Amino acid sequence: MPRGDGARCDARPCLEALRRGGARAEGKPVSADRVLRCGRHAFDLARPRIMGVLNVTPNSFSDGGRYFNPARALDHARRMIDDGADLIDVGGESTRPGALPVDERDELGRVIPLVAALAADGVPVSVDTRKPAVMRAALAAGAAMVNDVCALEAPGAIEALAGSGAGVCLMHMQGDPRTMQQAPRYGDVVGEVRAYLLARAAACEAAGIARDRIVLDPGFGFGKTLAHNLALLAGLPALAAAGYPVLAGLSRKSSLGEITGRAVDERLAASLAAALAAVARGVRLLRVHDVRETVDALKVWLAVEAAA
Ligand code: HH2
């Protein structure tokens, strides 16, 4: 698959930055055209960034229940930071296919104490939520980013972000988690997802969310068949060329299980291959469960690119 020039990672500085290590982006000089601003954090996207997944849910598709205990969740978040995560994505509601919505009070109780504890440690925290009340509380508790699988479509969501300075990840989903995998349909999946995300970004900018705070995500597995996911992966350069940083969440997803025949806890190799395929096509942020392994895979990929 040929890569668009605008989407290609400049591997030499990426590799240097990865060798230097370190999870925090604060205080470092950053190039103006590639900076992602998330509250008091600024990420230089000259190197791909890793968002570590922290699901504080009983039912997430790959790690449901494992970090439902707050102390274990905090330990896991700190381990991911030590392993090289740049950002921790805290989620209190599973959006797996078939999942039912979680009560707002339950979601607040799951995520806000963790957001507050991690933010107090200076960790860049993203909150994975569709609910404006959770967004507002998380931002008040120090969250640097909101990651919304509904692209801030809920009434009041854009307003919750507008005055905050936080980053926002706008994800595409067809339908809702309860039914989204029943019969996803597109004419031109790449074109439709791109047009939707650009329209949502324009709505955010019109409401005062600056362009350098916005990340786009095609939403792998959210109302998409394997064929749709593969077309989106192959078509990432077209999305990356739109000028916003692109995030990909492919880690352990069922499409990788369909390709390899592996169960969800046996998809590490498949996840790493998918992550590198995404970075090669212009993705700047990877949302992953296996931080240490992804950091290593990226180091090797970047070393090869730097030598090419
Ligand atoms: N995928 C999941 C959840 N949130 N956010 C973005 N931006 N992109 C994604 O691809 C994405 C996401 C699903 O993964 P996970 O959080 O591990 O599972 P669950 O929704 O079951 O908690």
Short mmCIF file of C-alpha atoms and ligand atoms in Angstrom, two decimals:
data_model
loop_
_atom_site.label_atom_id
_atom_site.label_comp_id
_atom_site.label_asym_id
_atom_site.label_seq_id
_atom_site.Cartn_x
_atom_site.Cartn_y
_atom_site.Cartn_z
CA MET A 1 0.00 0.00 0.00
CA PRO A 2 1.61 3.30 -1.03
CA ARG A 3 1.78 5.97 1.63
CA GLY A 4 0.84 9.60 1.17
CA ASP A 5 3.88 11.80 1.81
CA GLY A 6 1.98 14.01 4.22
CA ALA A 7 1.13 10.96 6.30
CA ARG A 8 4.63 9.54 6.58
CA CYS A 9 6.37 9.49 9.94
CA ASP A 10 9.73 11.28 9.99
CA ALA A 11 11.48 8.35 11.62
CA ARG A 12 14.83 9.81 12.75
CA PRO A 13 13.55 12.31 15.32
CA CYS A 14 10.87 9.77 16.30
CA LEU A 15 13.48 7.19 17.14
CA GLU A 16 15.64 9.63 19.07
CA ALA A 17 12.63 10.63 21.15
CA LEU A 18 11.70 7.03 21.83
CA ARG A 19 15.29 6.20 22.85
CA ARG A 20 15.24 9.10 25.27
CA GLY A 21 12.08 7.57 26.70
CA GLY A 22 9.86 9.43 29.14
CA ALA A 23 6.11 9.63 29.14
CA ARG A 24 5.47 13.31 29.73
CA ALA A 25 5.40 15.92 27.02
CA GLU A 26 5.32 19.00 29.25
CA GLY A 27 8.11 21.51 28.99
CA LYS A 28 9.70 20.02 25.86
CA PRO A 29 10.13 22.20 22.79
CA VAL A 30 7.62 21.11 20.17
CA SER A 31 7.27 21.83 16.47
CA ALA A 32 4.27 24.10 15.94
CA ASP A 33 2.68 22.17 13.07
CA ARG A 34 2.54 18.81 14.81
CA VAL A 35 1.67 19.71 18.34
CA LEU A 36 -1.39 18.30 20.06
CA ARG A 37 -2.52 20.49 22.94
CA CYS A 38 -4.29 18.81 25.82
CA GLY A 39 -4.70 21.25 28.71
CA ARG A 40 -1.33 21.70 30.40
CA HIS A 41 0.22 18.96 28.27
CA ALA A 42 1.50 19.36 24.73
CA PHE A 43 2.52 16.37 22.62
CA ASP A 44 4.99 16.69 19.81
CA LEU A 45 3.56 14.25 17.29
CA ALA A 46 6.84 14.00 15.39
CA ARG A 47 6.86 10.61 17.04
CA PRO A 48 3.79 8.40 17.38
CA ARG A 49 2.26 8.52 20.86
CA ILE A 50 0.86 5.69 22.93
CA MET A 51 -2.44 5.89 24.75
CA GLY A 52 -2.65 3.11 27.35
CA VAL A 53 -6.14 1.65 27.91
CA LEU A 54 -7.42 1.55 31.48
CA ASN A 55 -10.87 -0.01 31.59
CA VAL A 56 -12.51 0.26 35.01
CA THR A 57 -15.46 -1.85 33.96
CA PRO A 58 -16.72 -5.33 34.79
CA ASN A 59 -17.41 -6.16 31.13
CA SER A 60 -14.86 -4.71 28.69
CA PHE A 61 -14.23 -7.04 25.77
CA SER A 62 -10.60 -7.92 26.57
CA ASP A 63 -9.90 -6.95 30.18
CA GLY A 64 -13.34 -6.65 31.77
CA GLY A 65 -13.12 -6.89 35.57
CA ARG A 66 -9.33 -7.00 35.71
CA TYR A 67 -8.94 -3.36 36.84
CA PHE A 68 -12.36 -2.80 38.40
CA ASN A 69 -10.62 -2.50 41.78
CA PRO A 70 -9.31 1.11 42.04
CA ALA A 71 -5.97 0.14 43.62
CA ARG A 72 -5.29 -2.38 40.86
CA ALA A 73 -6.37 0.16 38.26
CA LEU A 74 -3.94 2.74 39.63
CA ASP A 75 -1.09 0.19 39.71
CA HIS A 76 -1.82 -0.77 36.13
CA ALA A 77 -1.90 2.87 35.01
CA ARG A 78 1.46 3.55 36.66
CA ARG A 79 2.94 0.43 35.07
CA MET A 80 1.76 1.59 31.64
CA ILE A 81 3.40 4.98 32.22
CA ASP A 82 6.65 3.25 33.26
CA ASP A 83 6.37 1.13 30.11
CA GLY A 84 6.23 4.25 27.93
CA ALA A 85 2.58 5.29 27.64
CA ASP A 86 2.18 8.99 26.90
CA LEU A 87 -1.44 9.17 27.97
CA ILE A 88 -3.77 6.97 30.04
CA ASP A 89 -7.31 6.52 28.71
CA VAL A 90 -9.67 5.85 31.62
CA GLY A 91 -13.03 4.34 30.69
CA GLY A 92 -15.93 3.38 32.94
CA GLU A 93 -18.37 2.14 30.29
CA SER A 94 -17.71 -0.70 27.89
CA THR A 95 -18.67 0.05 24.30
CA ARG A 96 -18.15 -3.52 23.12
CA PRO A 97 -20.72 -4.85 20.65
CA GLY A 98 -23.92 -5.60 22.56
CA ALA A 99 -22.94 -3.57 25.64
CA LEU A 100 -25.68 -1.71 27.50
CA PRO A 101 -25.23 1.89 28.66
CA VAL A 102 -23.93 2.48 32.19
CA ASP A 103 -25.74 4.73 34.65
CA GLU A 104 -24.13 8.17 34.89
CA ARG A 105 -23.57 7.97 38.64
CA ASP A 106 -21.87 4.56 38.34
CA GLU A 107 -19.61 5.84 35.58
CA LEU A 108 -18.67 8.93 37.58
CA GLY A 109 -17.85 6.76 40.60
CA ARG A 110 -15.65 4.48 38.52
CA VAL A 111 -13.59 7.05 36.66
CA ILE A 112 -13.37 10.32 38.58
CA PRO A 113 -11.25 9.14 41.54
CA LEU A 114 -8.76 7.57 39.13
CA VAL A 115 -8.64 10.61 36.88
CA ALA A 116 -8.02 12.81 39.93
CA ALA A 117 -5.29 10.53 41.35
CA LEU A 118 -3.43 10.22 38.04
CA ALA A 119 -3.76 13.91 37.18
CA ALA A 120 -2.43 14.82 40.63
CA ASP A 121 0.68 12.76 39.77
CA GLY A 122 1.11 14.81 36.57
CA VAL A 123 0.01 11.94 34.31
CA PRO A 124 -1.77 13.05 31.12
CA VAL A 125 -5.21 11.46 31.45
CA SER A 126 -7.88 11.01 28.84
CA VAL A 127 -11.42 10.02 29.79
CA ASP A 128 -13.27 7.64 27.47
CA THR A 129 -16.89 8.73 27.80
CA ARG A 130 -19.99 9.70 25.84
CA LYS A 131 -21.62 11.62 28.70
CA PRO A 132 -21.24 15.41 29.06
CA ALA A 133 -21.60 15.18 32.87
CA VAL A 134 -18.69 12.73 33.03
CA MET A 135 -16.67 14.94 30.68
CA ARG A 136 -17.25 17.99 32.88
CA ALA A 137 -16.38 16.15 36.10
CA ALA A 138 -13.28 14.58 34.54
CA LEU A 139 -12.05 17.93 33.24
CA ALA A 140 -12.61 19.45 36.68
CA ALA A 141 -10.60 16.56 38.16
CA GLY A 142 -7.68 17.32 35.84
CA ALA A 143 -8.29 15.24 32.69
CA ALA A 144 -6.21 16.45 29.75
CA MET A 145 -8.37 14.93 27.03
CA VAL A 146 -11.84 13.60 26.33
CA ASN A 147 -12.06 10.54 24.11
CA ASP A 148 -15.61 10.22 22.81
CA VAL A 149 -16.77 7.30 20.67
CA CYS A 150 -19.75 9.53 19.75
CA ALA A 151 -17.55 12.43 18.57
CA LEU A 152 -19.18 14.91 21.02
CA GLU A 153 -22.64 14.38 19.51
CA ALA A 154 -24.50 14.32 22.84
CA PRO A 155 -26.24 17.61 23.62
CA GLY A 156 -23.88 19.68 25.77
CA ALA A 157 -20.76 17.66 24.92
CA ILE A 158 -19.11 20.26 22.69
CA GLU A 159 -19.93 22.95 25.24
CA ALA A 160 -18.35 20.84 28.00
CA LEU A 161 -15.07 20.88 26.06
CA ALA A 162 -15.16 24.32 24.49
CA GLY A 163 -13.95 26.41 27.40
CA SER A 164 -11.57 23.83 28.80
CA GLY A 165 -8.38 23.79 26.74
CA ALA A 166 -8.43 19.97 26.84
CA GLY A 167 -7.79 17.77 23.84
CA VAL A 168 -10.57 15.79 22.22
CA CYS A 169 -10.62 12.56 20.27
CA LEU A 170 -13.56 12.41 17.87
CA MET A 171 -14.37 8.82 16.89
CA HIS A 172 -16.67 7.50 14.17
CA MET A 173 -19.29 4.91 15.05
CA GLN A 174 -22.19 3.67 12.94
CA GLY A 175 -25.20 3.03 15.20
CA ASP A 176 -24.72 2.36 18.89
CA PRO A 177 -22.81 -0.34 20.77
CA ARG A 178 -25.94 -2.40 21.49
CA THR A 179 -26.68 -3.06 17.81
CA MET A 180 -23.77 -1.67 15.77
CA GLN A 181 -22.38 -5.02 14.57
CA GLN A 182 -25.73 -6.41 13.39
CA ALA A 183 -25.62 -5.10 9.81
CA PRO A 184 -23.12 -2.30 9.22
CA ARG A 185 -23.52 -0.79 5.74
CA TYR A 186 -21.55 1.78 3.76
CA GLY A 187 -21.30 2.83 0.12
CA ASP A 188 -17.74 4.13 0.46
CA VAL A 189 -16.56 3.47 4.02
CA VAL A 190 -13.36 5.54 3.79
CA GLY A 191 -15.12 8.54 2.23
CA GLU A 192 -18.09 8.41 4.60
CA VAL A 193 -16.01 8.08 7.76
CA ARG A 194 -13.67 10.87 6.62
CA ALA A 195 -16.57 13.21 5.77
CA TYR A 196 -18.25 12.52 9.12
CA LEU A 197 -15.09 13.17 11.13
CA LEU A 198 -14.28 16.37 9.25
CA ALA A 199 -17.83 17.62 9.85
CA ARG A 200 -17.49 16.88 13.56
CA ALA A 201 -14.11 18.63 13.68
CA ALA A 202 -15.63 21.65 11.93
CA ALA A 203 -18.46 21.73 14.51
CA CYS A 204 -15.89 21.65 17.31
CA GLU A 205 -13.82 24.44 15.76
CA ALA A 206 -16.94 26.56 15.22
CA ALA A 207 -17.66 26.18 18.95
CA GLY A 208 -14.18 27.38 19.88
CA ILE A 209 -12.19 24.14 20.18
CA ALA A 210 -8.90 24.98 18.50
CA ARG A 211 -7.70 22.75 15.69
CA ASP A 212 -4.53 21.79 17.59
CA ARG A 213 -6.72 20.17 20.29
CA ILE A 214 -8.51 17.80 17.90
CA VAL A 215 -7.71 14.16 17.06
CA LEU A 216 -9.71 12.02 14.62
CA ASP A 217 -10.33 8.27 14.91
CA PRO A 218 -12.06 6.07 12.29
CA GLY A 219 -13.40 3.82 15.05
CA PHE A 220 -12.22 0.34 14.13
CA GLY A 221 -14.87 -2.22 15.02
CA PHE A 222 -17.59 0.32 15.75
CA GLY A 223 -20.33 -0.59 13.26
CA LYS A 224 -17.85 -2.11 10.80
CA THR A 225 -17.26 -5.53 9.29
CA LEU A 226 -13.78 -6.98 8.80
CA ALA A 227 -13.85 -5.70 5.20
CA HIS A 228 -14.79 -2.20 6.40
CA ASN A 229 -11.99 -2.23 8.99
CA LEU A 230 -9.42 -3.34 6.42
CA ALA A 231 -10.57 -0.70 3.94
CA LEU A 232 -10.25 1.94 6.68
CA LEU A 233 -6.81 0.72 7.67
CA ALA A 234 -5.63 0.77 4.06
CA GLY A 235 -7.31 4.16 3.59
CA LEU A 236 -5.71 5.85 6.62
CA PRO A 237 -3.47 8.10 4.47
CA ALA A 238 -6.60 9.79 3.10
CA LEU A 239 -7.76 10.58 6.63
CA ALA A 240 -4.29 11.62 7.82
CA ALA A 241 -3.98 13.97 4.84
CA ALA A 242 -6.92 15.99 6.19
CA GLY A 243 -4.47 17.66 8.58
CA TYR A 244 -5.66 16.46 11.98
CA PRO A 245 -3.71 13.87 13.97
CA VAL A 246 -5.25 10.41 13.61
CA LEU A 247 -5.63 7.88 16.43
CA ALA A 248 -6.17 4.15 15.83
CA GLY A 249 -7.63 1.68 18.29
CA LEU A 250 -6.99 -1.77 16.86
CA SER A 251 -5.64 -3.45 19.96
CA ARG A 252 -7.03 -6.99 20.47
CA LYS A 253 -10.10 -6.22 18.35
CA SER A 254 -12.31 -8.92 16.89
CA SER A 255 -11.22 -8.24 13.30
CA LEU A 256 -7.75 -9.38 14.35
CA GLY A 257 -9.38 -12.50 15.77
CA GLU A 258 -11.20 -13.07 12.48
CA ILE A 259 -7.95 -12.82 10.53
CA THR A 260 -5.82 -14.98 12.84
CA GLY A 261 -8.39 -17.29 14.43
CA ARG A 262 -7.04 -16.25 17.86
CA ALA A 263 -9.01 -15.66 21.05
CA VAL A 264 -9.00 -12.18 22.55
CA ASP A 265 -6.14 -12.92 24.99
CA GLU A 266 -3.98 -14.30 22.17
CA ARG A 267 -4.00 -11.29 19.87
CA LEU A 268 -0.79 -9.53 20.92
CA ALA A 269 1.16 -10.31 17.74
CA ALA A 270 -1.83 -9.38 15.61
CA SER A 271 -2.26 -6.12 17.56
CA LEU A 272 1.38 -5.18 17.05
CA ALA A 273 1.18 -5.86 13.31
CA ALA A 274 -1.97 -3.76 13.07
CA ALA A 275 -0.42 -0.93 15.10
CA LEU A 276 2.62 -0.76 12.82
CA ALA A 277 0.44 -0.93 9.70
CA ALA A 278 -1.50 2.05 11.08
CA VAL A 279 1.61 4.08 11.94
CA ALA A 280 3.02 3.36 8.47
CA ARG A 281 -0.15 4.97 7.07
CA GLY A 282 0.04 8.16 9.06
CA VAL A 283 -1.45 7.37 12.49
CA ARG A 284 0.10 9.48 15.27
CA LEU A 285 -1.61 8.00 18.32
CA LEU A 286 -2.16 4.34 19.12
CA ARG A 287 -4.74 3.28 21.73
CA VAL A 288 -3.38 0.00 23.10
CA HIS A 289 -3.69 -2.47 25.96
CA ASP A 290 -0.12 -3.80 25.65
CA VAL A 291 2.02 -0.70 26.10
CA ARG A 292 5.46 -2.21 26.64
CA GLU A 293 5.24 -4.48 23.61
CA THR A 294 3.88 -1.70 21.40
CA VAL A 295 6.69 0.66 22.43
CA ASP A 296 9.25 -2.03 21.52
CA ALA A 297 7.58 -2.74 18.17
CA LEU A 298 7.55 0.98 17.36
CA LYS A 299 11.24 1.31 18.25
CA VAL A 300 12.14 -1.41 15.76
CA TRP A 301 9.89 -0.03 13.05
CA LEU A 302 11.27 3.48 13.52
CA ALA A 303 14.87 2.22 13.51
CA VAL A 304 14.29 0.53 10.16
CA GLU A 305 12.56 3.62 8.76
CA ALA A 306 15.42 5.84 9.95
CA ALA A 307 17.93 3.63 8.14
CA ALA A 308 15.94 3.46 4.90
N1 HH2 B 1 -12.13 1.32 21.26
C1 HH2 B 1 -12.71 0.98 22.42
C2 HH2 B 1 -13.05 1.93 23.37
N2 HH2 B 1 -12.79 3.24 23.16
N3 HH2 B 1 -11.88 4.93 21.79
C3 HH2 B 1 -11.30 5.30 20.65
N4 HH2 B 1 -11.01 6.59 20.42
N5 HH2 B 1 -10.97 4.39 19.68
C4 HH2 B 1 -11.22 3.06 19.82
O1 HH2 B 1 -10.93 2.28 18.90
C5 HH2 B 1 -11.85 2.63 21.03
C6 HH2 B 1 -12.18 3.61 22.01
C7 HH2 B 1 -12.98 -0.47 22.69
O2 HH2 B 1 -11.88 -1.04 23.37
P1 HH2 B 1 -11.85 -1.31 24.94
O3 HH2 B 1 -11.89 -0.01 25.68
O4 HH2 B 1 -10.70 -2.16 25.27
O5 HH2 B 1 -13.15 -2.16 25.22
P2 HH2 B 1 -14.53 -1.83 25.92
O6 HH2 B 1 -15.21 -0.80 25.09
O7 HH2 B 1 -15.25 -3.15 25.92
O8 HH2 B 1 -14.25 -1.32 27.31
#
